Amino acid sequence: MPLDFTAIDFETANSSSASACAVGLARVRDGRVVASEGWLIQPPPGHDRFFELNIGIHGIRPDDVVDAAGWSAQLPRLTAFAGDDVLVAHNAGFDMRVLRSACEATGDAYAAHRYLCSLQVARKTYTLDSYRLPMAAAAAGHLDFAHHDATADALACAQIVIDAAARAGAHDVVELAMLLGVRIPQLPVPERVEAAVTGS
């Protein structure tokens, strides 16, 4: 199997995991980034207040998402980009929680993606003082990107896994995880959502 996956990064409007206000995606095929995309999202109602703390991190303000698609409207685009890929994210628990929580807030179905954490991969691959995304990406040779721009972060995350796989001699993400001793968990899909996805 080739080194194929989709890196993903979310930015949030506030402390709610459901408050996705931007997403970035990077598609990797055979160990190379072949496509990247990102867009703003109008967070789900009830989760759409922007905290100054979050604005200070990513620079996205309420006015920026006024004309953006809402979570439900943009989800098919996200799903189409990712396909059946293993999703990769830096501190993947956060990004997978955003995906799940936003879908739970809107009642949308989501796929039971498997996912790999590039933070865990970086910790097993490099010896660094900090494994934050900019430092881990720099160790992978990916320098000077706009941290907290969702697309830039997804691309940086992709480069970490590509580099780690090359260093480990891994041909795909499953082999990489096995060689490094990290897990590839699967998003748990609630039964009611599973029924909606399968049409049962």
XYZ file of N, CA and C in Angstrom:
600
model
N 0.846 -1.202 0.000
C 0.000 0.000 0.000
C 0.880 1.249 0.000
N 0.482 2.293 -0.738
C 1.261 3.533 -0.756
C 0.969 4.389 0.479
N 1.794 5.406 0.668
C 1.601 6.338 1.781
C 0.532 7.347 1.379
N -0.729 6.983 1.626
C -1.890 7.812 1.289
C -2.624 8.201 2.574
N -2.976 9.459 2.713
C -3.782 9.914 3.844
C -4.244 11.337 3.588
N -5.115 11.841 4.440
C -5.521 13.244 4.391
C -5.234 13.893 5.737
N -4.427 14.943 5.718
C -4.163 15.722 6.934
C -5.277 16.748 7.098
N -5.669 16.978 8.346
C -6.787 17.882 8.612
C -6.479 18.754 9.828
N -6.935 19.999 9.789
C -6.767 20.903 10.923
C -8.005 21.783 11.044
N -8.507 21.905 12.265
C -9.629 22.801 12.546
C -9.176 23.961 13.418
N -9.808 25.105 13.215
C -9.725 26.221 14.160
C -11.114 26.398 14.754
N -11.169 26.800 16.011
C -12.459 26.941 16.692
C -12.683 28.376 17.163
N -13.965 28.735 17.268
C -14.347 30.091 17.650
C -14.235 30.329 19.149
N -14.401 29.267 19.918
C -14.399 29.398 21.379
C -13.976 28.071 22.010
N -14.259 27.908 23.290
C -13.813 26.703 23.998
C -14.662 25.473 23.703
N -15.773 25.634 22.982
C -16.609 24.496 22.605
C -15.967 23.740 21.448
N -15.885 22.431 21.582
C -15.332 21.613 20.505
C -16.174 21.685 19.237
N -17.434 22.075 19.377
C -18.327 22.135 18.215
C -18.184 23.429 17.415
N -17.346 24.365 17.895
C -17.328 25.720 17.318
C -16.363 25.872 16.144
N -16.329 24.896 15.262
C -15.421 24.956 14.109
C -15.678 26.223 13.292
N -14.605 26.994 13.039
C -14.758 28.207 12.233
C -13.856 28.179 10.993
N -12.993 27.168 10.897
C -12.156 26.992 9.710
C -11.645 25.567 9.667
N -11.418 25.078 8.452
C -10.825 23.755 8.265
C -9.779 23.846 7.169
N -8.708 23.093 7.343
C -7.694 22.961 6.309
C -7.459 21.489 6.042
N -7.207 21.141 4.791
C -7.041 19.752 4.385
C -5.869 19.628 3.421
N -5.133 18.541 3.527
C -4.040 18.264 2.596
C -4.084 16.790 2.233
N -4.217 16.493 0.949
C -4.290 15.103 0.485
C -2.901 14.622 0.077
N -2.514 13.472 0.620
C -1.216 12.876 0.309
C -1.445 11.574 -0.447
N -0.743 11.443 -1.561
C -0.789 10.222 -2.356
C 0.641 9.774 -2.649
N 0.932 8.540 -2.261
C 2.251 7.957 -2.490
C 3.359 8.851 -1.916
N 3.108 9.388 -0.725
C 4.118 10.170 -0.026
C 4.322 11.583 -0.517
N 3.378 12.103 -1.306
C 3.482 13.477 -1.814
C 2.154 14.201 -1.635
N 2.222 15.467 -1.272
C 1.003 16.281 -1.195
C 0.552 16.579 -2.616
N -0.669 16.163 -2.949
C -1.181 16.359 -4.311
C -2.303 17.386 -4.367
N -2.868 17.732 -3.213
C -3.939 18.736 -3.193
C -4.076 19.287 -1.780
N -4.442 20.551 -1.686
C -4.745 21.148 -0.393
C -5.878 22.145 -0.574
N -6.641 22.310 0.479
C -7.805 23.192 0.405
C -8.163 23.625 1.825
N -8.804 24.758 1.934
C -9.260 25.206 3.238
C -10.322 26.275 3.078
N -11.169 26.397 4.068
C -12.225 27.392 4.000
C -12.727 27.742 5.401
N -13.400 28.892 5.453
C -14.019 29.329 6.696
C -15.356 28.625 6.881
N -15.776 28.510 8.124
C -17.035 27.840 8.471
C -17.800 28.726 9.445
N -19.100 28.841 9.225
C -19.948 29.493 10.213
C -20.248 28.451 11.295
N -19.767 28.655 12.527
C -19.956 27.628 13.554
C -21.430 27.330 13.802
N -21.754 26.128 14.271
C -23.149 25.762 14.539
C -23.809 26.733 15.529
N -25.103 26.995 15.358
C -25.831 27.849 16.292
C -25.658 27.349 17.729
N -25.470 28.289 18.636
C -25.243 27.940 20.028
C -23.776 27.725 20.346
N -22.964 27.627 19.287
C -21.518 27.442 19.452
C -20.761 28.500 18.628
N -21.453 29.589 18.318
C -20.924 30.537 17.339
C -20.386 31.837 17.927
N -20.248 31.910 19.244
C -19.655 33.091 19.853
C -18.135 33.005 19.726
N -17.515 34.106 19.299
C -16.059 34.135 19.162
C -15.423 34.715 20.421
N -14.529 33.948 21.032
C -13.795 34.409 22.204
C -12.552 35.179 21.747
N -12.219 36.221 22.486
C -11.027 36.998 22.148
C -9.771 36.131 22.173
N -9.731 35.180 23.096
C -8.581 34.281 23.175
C -8.375 33.543 21.868
N -9.471 33.010 21.310
C -9.389 32.257 20.062
C -9.050 33.169 18.888
N -9.666 34.357 18.867
C -9.357 35.322 17.801
C -7.877 35.666 17.831
N -7.330 35.809 19.037
C -5.915 36.119 19.181
C -5.017 35.022 18.639
N -5.501 33.795 18.650
C -4.720 32.663 18.150
C -4.752 32.584 16.632
N -5.967 32.608 16.047
C -6.072 32.385 14.594
C -6.459 33.616 13.782
N -6.904 34.683 14.439
C -7.223 35.912 13.715
C -8.558 35.925 13.000
N -9.353 34.874 13.176
C -10.666 34.808 12.516
C -11.695 35.480 13.410
N -12.463 36.413 12.831
C -13.462 37.180 13.576
C -14.873 36.855 13.087
N -15.889 37.194 13.881
C -17.270 36.900 13.459
C -17.601 37.422 12.068
N -17.130 38.634 11.735
C -17.419 39.209 10.415
C -16.840 38.363 9.280
N -15.769 37.645 9.579
C -15.107 36.840 8.538
C -15.951 35.650 8.096
N -16.817 35.161 8.983
C -17.580 33.947 8.658
C -19.045 34.222 8.324
N -19.411 35.503 8.241
C -20.812 35.868 7.974
C -21.318 35.222 6.688
N -20.505 35.217 5.660
C -20.916 34.660 4.371
C -20.399 33.239 4.152
N -19.795 32.653 5.173
C -19.263 31.292 5.046
C -20.383 30.264 5.179
N -20.157 29.093 4.607
C -21.130 28.004 4.741
C -21.164 27.523 6.183
N -22.343 27.133 6.642
C -22.475 26.553 7.970
C -21.911 25.141 7.989
N -21.837 24.563 9.179
C -21.246 23.225 9.307
C -21.921 22.207 8.402
N -23.247 22.140 8.455
C -23.982 21.139 7.666
C -23.774 21.339 6.169
N -23.712 22.601 5.745
C -23.570 22.898 4.315
C -22.175 22.566 3.797
N -21.154 22.731 4.649
C -19.795 22.490 4.176
C -19.329 21.044 4.370
N -20.062 20.291 5.205
C -19.629 18.935 5.532
C -19.451 18.028 4.307
N -20.364 18.058 3.317
C -20.154 17.206 2.136
C -18.847 17.512 1.403
N -18.458 18.769 1.394
C -17.201 19.162 0.743
C -16.011 18.575 1.501
N -16.069 18.655 2.804
C -15.013 18.086 3.649
C -14.943 16.576 3.445
N -16.103 15.941 3.473
C -16.185 14.482 3.328
C -15.678 14.032 1.963
N -16.024 14.794 0.924
C -15.594 14.447 -0.430
C -14.081 14.555 -0.560
N -13.488 15.549 0.083
C -12.034 15.726 0.006
C -11.329 14.571 0.708
N -11.810 14.219 1.883
C -11.147 13.188 2.694
C -11.389 11.778 2.166
N -12.536 11.545 1.558
C -12.851 10.214 1.062
C -12.807 9.183 2.176
N -12.166 8.051 1.901
C -12.030 6.986 2.904
C -10.655 6.998 3.576
N -9.929 8.094 3.413
C -8.563 8.157 3.922
C -8.494 8.060 5.448
N -7.356 7.578 5.919
C -6.982 7.783 7.316
C -6.740 9.278 7.467
N -7.316 9.888 8.507
C -7.101 11.309 8.770
C -5.886 11.461 9.678
N -5.090 12.463 9.411
C -3.913 12.746 10.227
C -4.018 14.170 10.750
N -3.785 14.353 12.039
C -3.833 15.687 12.638
C -2.817 15.768 13.764
N -2.365 16.987 14.054
C -1.405 17.203 15.134
C -2.203 17.427 16.411
N -2.039 16.514 17.356
C -2.938 16.433 18.520
C -4.322 16.052 18.007
N -4.382 14.890 17.375
C -5.572 14.448 16.640
C -6.824 14.371 17.506
N -6.657 14.117 18.796
C -7.825 14.052 19.664
C -8.655 15.321 19.594
N -7.981 16.471 19.515
C -8.685 17.756 19.410
C -9.489 17.835 18.122
N -8.840 17.575 16.994
C -9.505 17.728 15.703
C -10.625 16.711 15.504
N -10.432 15.486 15.981
C -11.494 14.481 15.869
C -12.677 14.848 16.767
N -12.384 15.474 17.914
C -13.452 15.924 18.807
C -14.254 17.043 18.154
N -13.583 17.937 17.423
C -14.282 19.004 16.702
C -15.213 18.400 15.658
N -14.709 17.454 14.890
C -15.520 16.805 13.857
C -16.754 16.146 14.460
N -16.552 15.390 15.519
C -17.667 14.704 16.181
C -18.638 15.690 16.819
N -18.115 16.661 17.558
C -18.966 17.577 18.326
C -19.802 18.470 17.419
N -19.190 18.951 16.330
C -19.945 19.794 15.402
C -21.064 18.985 14.750
N -20.786 17.739 14.405
C -21.829 16.878 13.825
C -22.928 16.579 14.848
N -22.536 16.359 16.085
C -23.531 16.109 17.130
C -24.389 17.342 17.367
N -23.789 18.530 17.263
C -24.526 19.786 17.476
C -25.539 20.040 16.368
N -25.237 19.556 15.161
C -26.122 19.810 14.016
C -26.953 18.597 13.620
N -26.654 17.442 14.207
C -27.383 16.225 13.862
C -26.912 15.584 12.573
N -25.734 15.973 12.114
C -25.196 15.419 10.867
C -24.463 14.106 11.118
N -24.490 13.249 10.117
C -23.757 11.984 10.184
C -22.307 12.215 9.794
N -21.420 11.444 10.396
C -20.019 11.502 10.005
C -19.499 10.082 9.844
N -18.472 9.952 9.002
C -17.915 8.630 8.717
C -17.012 8.180 9.860
N -16.874 6.869 10.007
C -16.038 6.298 11.065
C -14.585 6.251 10.598
N -14.014 7.432 10.371
C -12.631 7.513 9.908
C -11.659 6.928 10.928
N -10.629 6.283 10.428
C -9.480 5.968 11.269
C -8.586 7.213 11.271
N -7.798 7.384 12.330
C -6.966 8.586 12.390
C -5.655 8.326 13.094
N -4.660 9.124 12.705
C -3.304 9.025 13.240
C -2.903 10.394 13.760
N -2.242 10.420 14.902
C -1.821 11.679 15.516
C -0.365 11.972 15.150
N -0.139 13.062 14.432
C 1.228 13.409 14.039
C 2.054 13.901 15.230
N 1.397 14.340 16.300
C 2.125 14.695 17.523
C 2.788 13.447 18.114
N 2.035 12.354 18.177
C 2.602 11.089 18.664
C 3.718 10.601 17.738
N 3.487 10.749 16.433
C 4.499 10.350 15.446
C 5.780 11.155 15.651
N 5.634 12.470 15.846
C 6.792 13.345 16.038
C 7.568 12.961 17.295
N 6.855 12.646 18.368
C 7.515 12.277 19.621
C 8.337 10.997 19.488
N 7.898 10.115 18.593
C 8.611 8.850 18.375
C 9.721 8.984 17.342
N 9.727 10.115 16.608
C 10.649 10.268 15.486
C 11.791 11.236 15.768
N 11.482 12.336 16.458
C 12.468 13.398 16.683
C 12.795 13.545 18.172
N 13.931 14.158 18.443
C 14.285 14.546 19.809
C 14.254 16.067 19.858
N 13.209 16.613 20.454
C 12.969 18.057 20.452
C 12.655 18.552 21.856
N 12.865 19.842 22.071
C 12.468 20.453 23.342
C 10.953 20.623 23.404
N 10.343 20.841 22.254
C 8.888 20.992 22.156
C 8.407 20.281 20.905
N 7.256 19.652 21.007
C 6.692 18.936 19.851
C 5.481 19.669 19.281
N 5.370 20.967 19.610
C 4.336 21.796 18.987
C 4.545 21.772 17.473
N 3.472 22.030 16.755
C 3.495 21.866 15.297
C 4.651 22.605 14.616
N 4.932 23.868 14.928
C 6.033 24.541 14.219
C 7.384 23.857 14.432
N 7.627 23.374 15.655
C 8.909 22.733 15.941
C 9.010 21.368 15.276
N 7.925 20.596 15.340
C 7.920 19.274 14.712
C 8.024 19.390 13.194
N 7.330 20.386 12.624
C 7.389 20.589 11.173
C 8.792 21.017 10.749
N 9.428 21.857 11.570
C 10.799 22.284 11.255
C 11.745 21.088 11.246
N 11.547 20.157 12.180
C 12.372 18.945 12.219
C 12.184 18.112 10.959
N 10.995 18.227 10.364
C 10.703 17.508 9.118
C 11.170 18.284 7.889
N 11.767 19.469 8.125
C 12.256 20.284 7.016
C 11.229 21.237 6.444
N 10.090 21.382 7.152
C 9.016 22.264 6.685
C 9.036 23.517 7.545
N 9.581 24.602 7.000
C 9.836 25.808 7.779
C 8.923 26.968 7.383
N 8.804 27.915 8.311
C 8.178 29.220 8.028
C 6.805 29.129 7.383
N 5.867 28.505 8.092
C 4.492 28.490 7.605
C 3.628 29.315 8.553
N 2.446 29.665 8.101
C 1.538 30.517 8.883
C 0.796 29.654 9.907
N 1.404 29.479 11.079
C 0.798 28.641 12.114
C -0.571 29.196 12.507
N -1.549 28.302 12.647
C -2.953 28.585 12.959
C -3.748 29.061 11.752
N -3.126 29.054 10.565
C -3.906 29.052 9.332
C -4.194 27.579 9.069
N -5.480 27.219 8.999
C -5.849 25.799 8.991
C -5.192 25.019 7.852
N -5.157 25.599 6.655
C -4.559 24.888 5.520
C -3.055 24.745 5.700
N -2.399 25.801 6.166
C -0.960 25.750 6.405
C -0.629 24.705 7.472
N -1.462 24.624 8.502
C -1.237 23.635 9.558
C -1.428 22.212 9.039
N -2.435 22.009 8.192
C -2.662 20.678 7.621
C -1.475 20.258 6.758
N -0.941 21.193 5.982
C 0.223 20.894 5.139
C 1.449 20.567 5.999
N 1.634 21.303 7.083
C 2.761 21.041 7.986
C 2.637 19.664 8.619
N 1.427 19.342 9.037
C 1.138 18.041 9.632
C 1.445 16.925 8.631
N 1.040 17.117 7.378
C 1.309 16.123 6.335
C 2.807 15.896 6.174
N 3.584 16.975 6.205
C 5.021 16.849 6.002
C 5.700 16.080 7.130
N 5.183 16.228 8.354
C 5.734 15.478 9.485
C 5.585 13.974 9.244
N 4.401 13.570 8.828
C 4.145 12.141 8.617
C 4.915 11.615 7.411
N 5.005 12.410 6.363
C 5.786 12.006 5.184
C 7.252 11.791 5.574
N 7.801 12.734 6.328
C 9.196 12.643 6.754
C 9.405 11.469 7.706
N 8.496 11.312 8.653
C 8.614 10.217 9.624
C 8.563 8.861 8.927
N 7.693 8.745 7.926
C 7.582 7.483 7.182
C 8.877 7.186 6.428
N 9.475 8.230 5.845
C 10.736 8.047 5.115
C 11.842 7.599 6.072
N 11.897 8.219 7.254
C 12.932 7.866 8.228
C 12.749 6.443 8.758
N 11.481 6.052 8.922
C 11.189 4.729 9.480
C 11.213 3.630 8.419
N 11.203 4.023 7.153
C 11.138 3.039 6.075
C 9.747 2.434 5.946
N 8.729 3.225 6.331
C 7.344 2.747 6.267
C 6.727 3.072 4.913
N 5.957 2.131 4.395
C 5.349 2.311 3.082
C 3.940 2.877 3.153
N 3.303 2.809 4.313
C 1.955 3.362 4.481
C 1.762 3.745 5.945
N 0.646 4.401 6.244
C 0.444 4.906 7.611
C 0.265 3.777 8.622
N -0.300 2.670 8.194
C -0.483 1.542 9.114
C 0.877 0.972 9.512
N 1.761 0.809 8.534
C 3.103 0.309 8.830
C 3.861 1.320 9.690
N 3.710 2.617 9.397
C 4.369 3.647 10.195
C 3.936 3.558 11.657
N 2.626 3.464 11.878
C 2.108 3.363 13.245
C 2.657 2.127 13.946
N 2.719 1.026 13.226
C 3.219 -0.225 13.804
C 4.699 -0.101 14.177
N 5.492 0.464 13.282
C 6.926 0.606 13.529
C 7.216 1.548 14.697
N 6.380 2.584 14.853
C 6.598 3.563 15.917
C 5.888 3.201 17.215
N 4.988 2.226 17.150
C 4.259 1.828 18.347
C 3.169 2.807 18.739
N 2.509 3.413 17.726
C 1.372 4.288 18.004
C 0.113 3.681 17.398
N -1.013 4.108 17.904
C -2.295 3.537 17.478
C -2.911 4.326 16.328
N -3.764 3.646 15.575
C -4.639 4.313 14.602
C -6.069 4.004 15.038
N -6.614 4.816 15.942
C -7.985 4.567 16.405
C -9.010 4.890 15.321
N -10.248 4.600 15.636
C -11.345 4.880 14.708
C -12.376 5.740 15.415
N -12.913 6.710 14.694
C -13.958 7.547 15.267
C -15.167 6.685 15.620
N -15.631 6.739 16.847
C -16.834 5.981 17.204
C -18.081 6.672 16.652
N -18.878 5.927 15.934
C -20.091 6.504 15.352
C -21.299 6.063 16.175
N -22.067 7.021 16.714
C -23.261 6.650 17.487
C -24.214 5.802 16.645
N -24.963 4.930 17.300
C -25.843 4.003 16.579
C -26.851 4.725 15.707
N -27.416 5.833 16.202
C -28.424 6.541 15.407
C -27.810 7.152 14.149
N -26.538 7.603 14.258
C -25.851 8.154 13.106
C -25.457 7.042 12.149
N -25.025 5.903 12.713
C -24.661 4.751 11.895
C -25.855 4.289 11.062
N -27.022 4.302 11.663
C -28.230 3.905 10.949
C -28.517 4.858 9.789
N -28.276 6.159 10.019
C -28.504 7.144 8.984
C -27.517 6.979 7.825
N -26.271 6.646 8.160
C -25.245 6.466 7.151
C -25.520 5.228 6.302
N -25.924 4.137 6.950
C -26.139 2.884 6.226
C -27.551 2.794 5.627
N -28.435 3.688 6.043
C -29.797 3.676 5.536
C -30.661 2.608 6.155
N -30.229 2.050 7.279
C -30.997 0.983 7.935
C -31.972 1.571 8.942
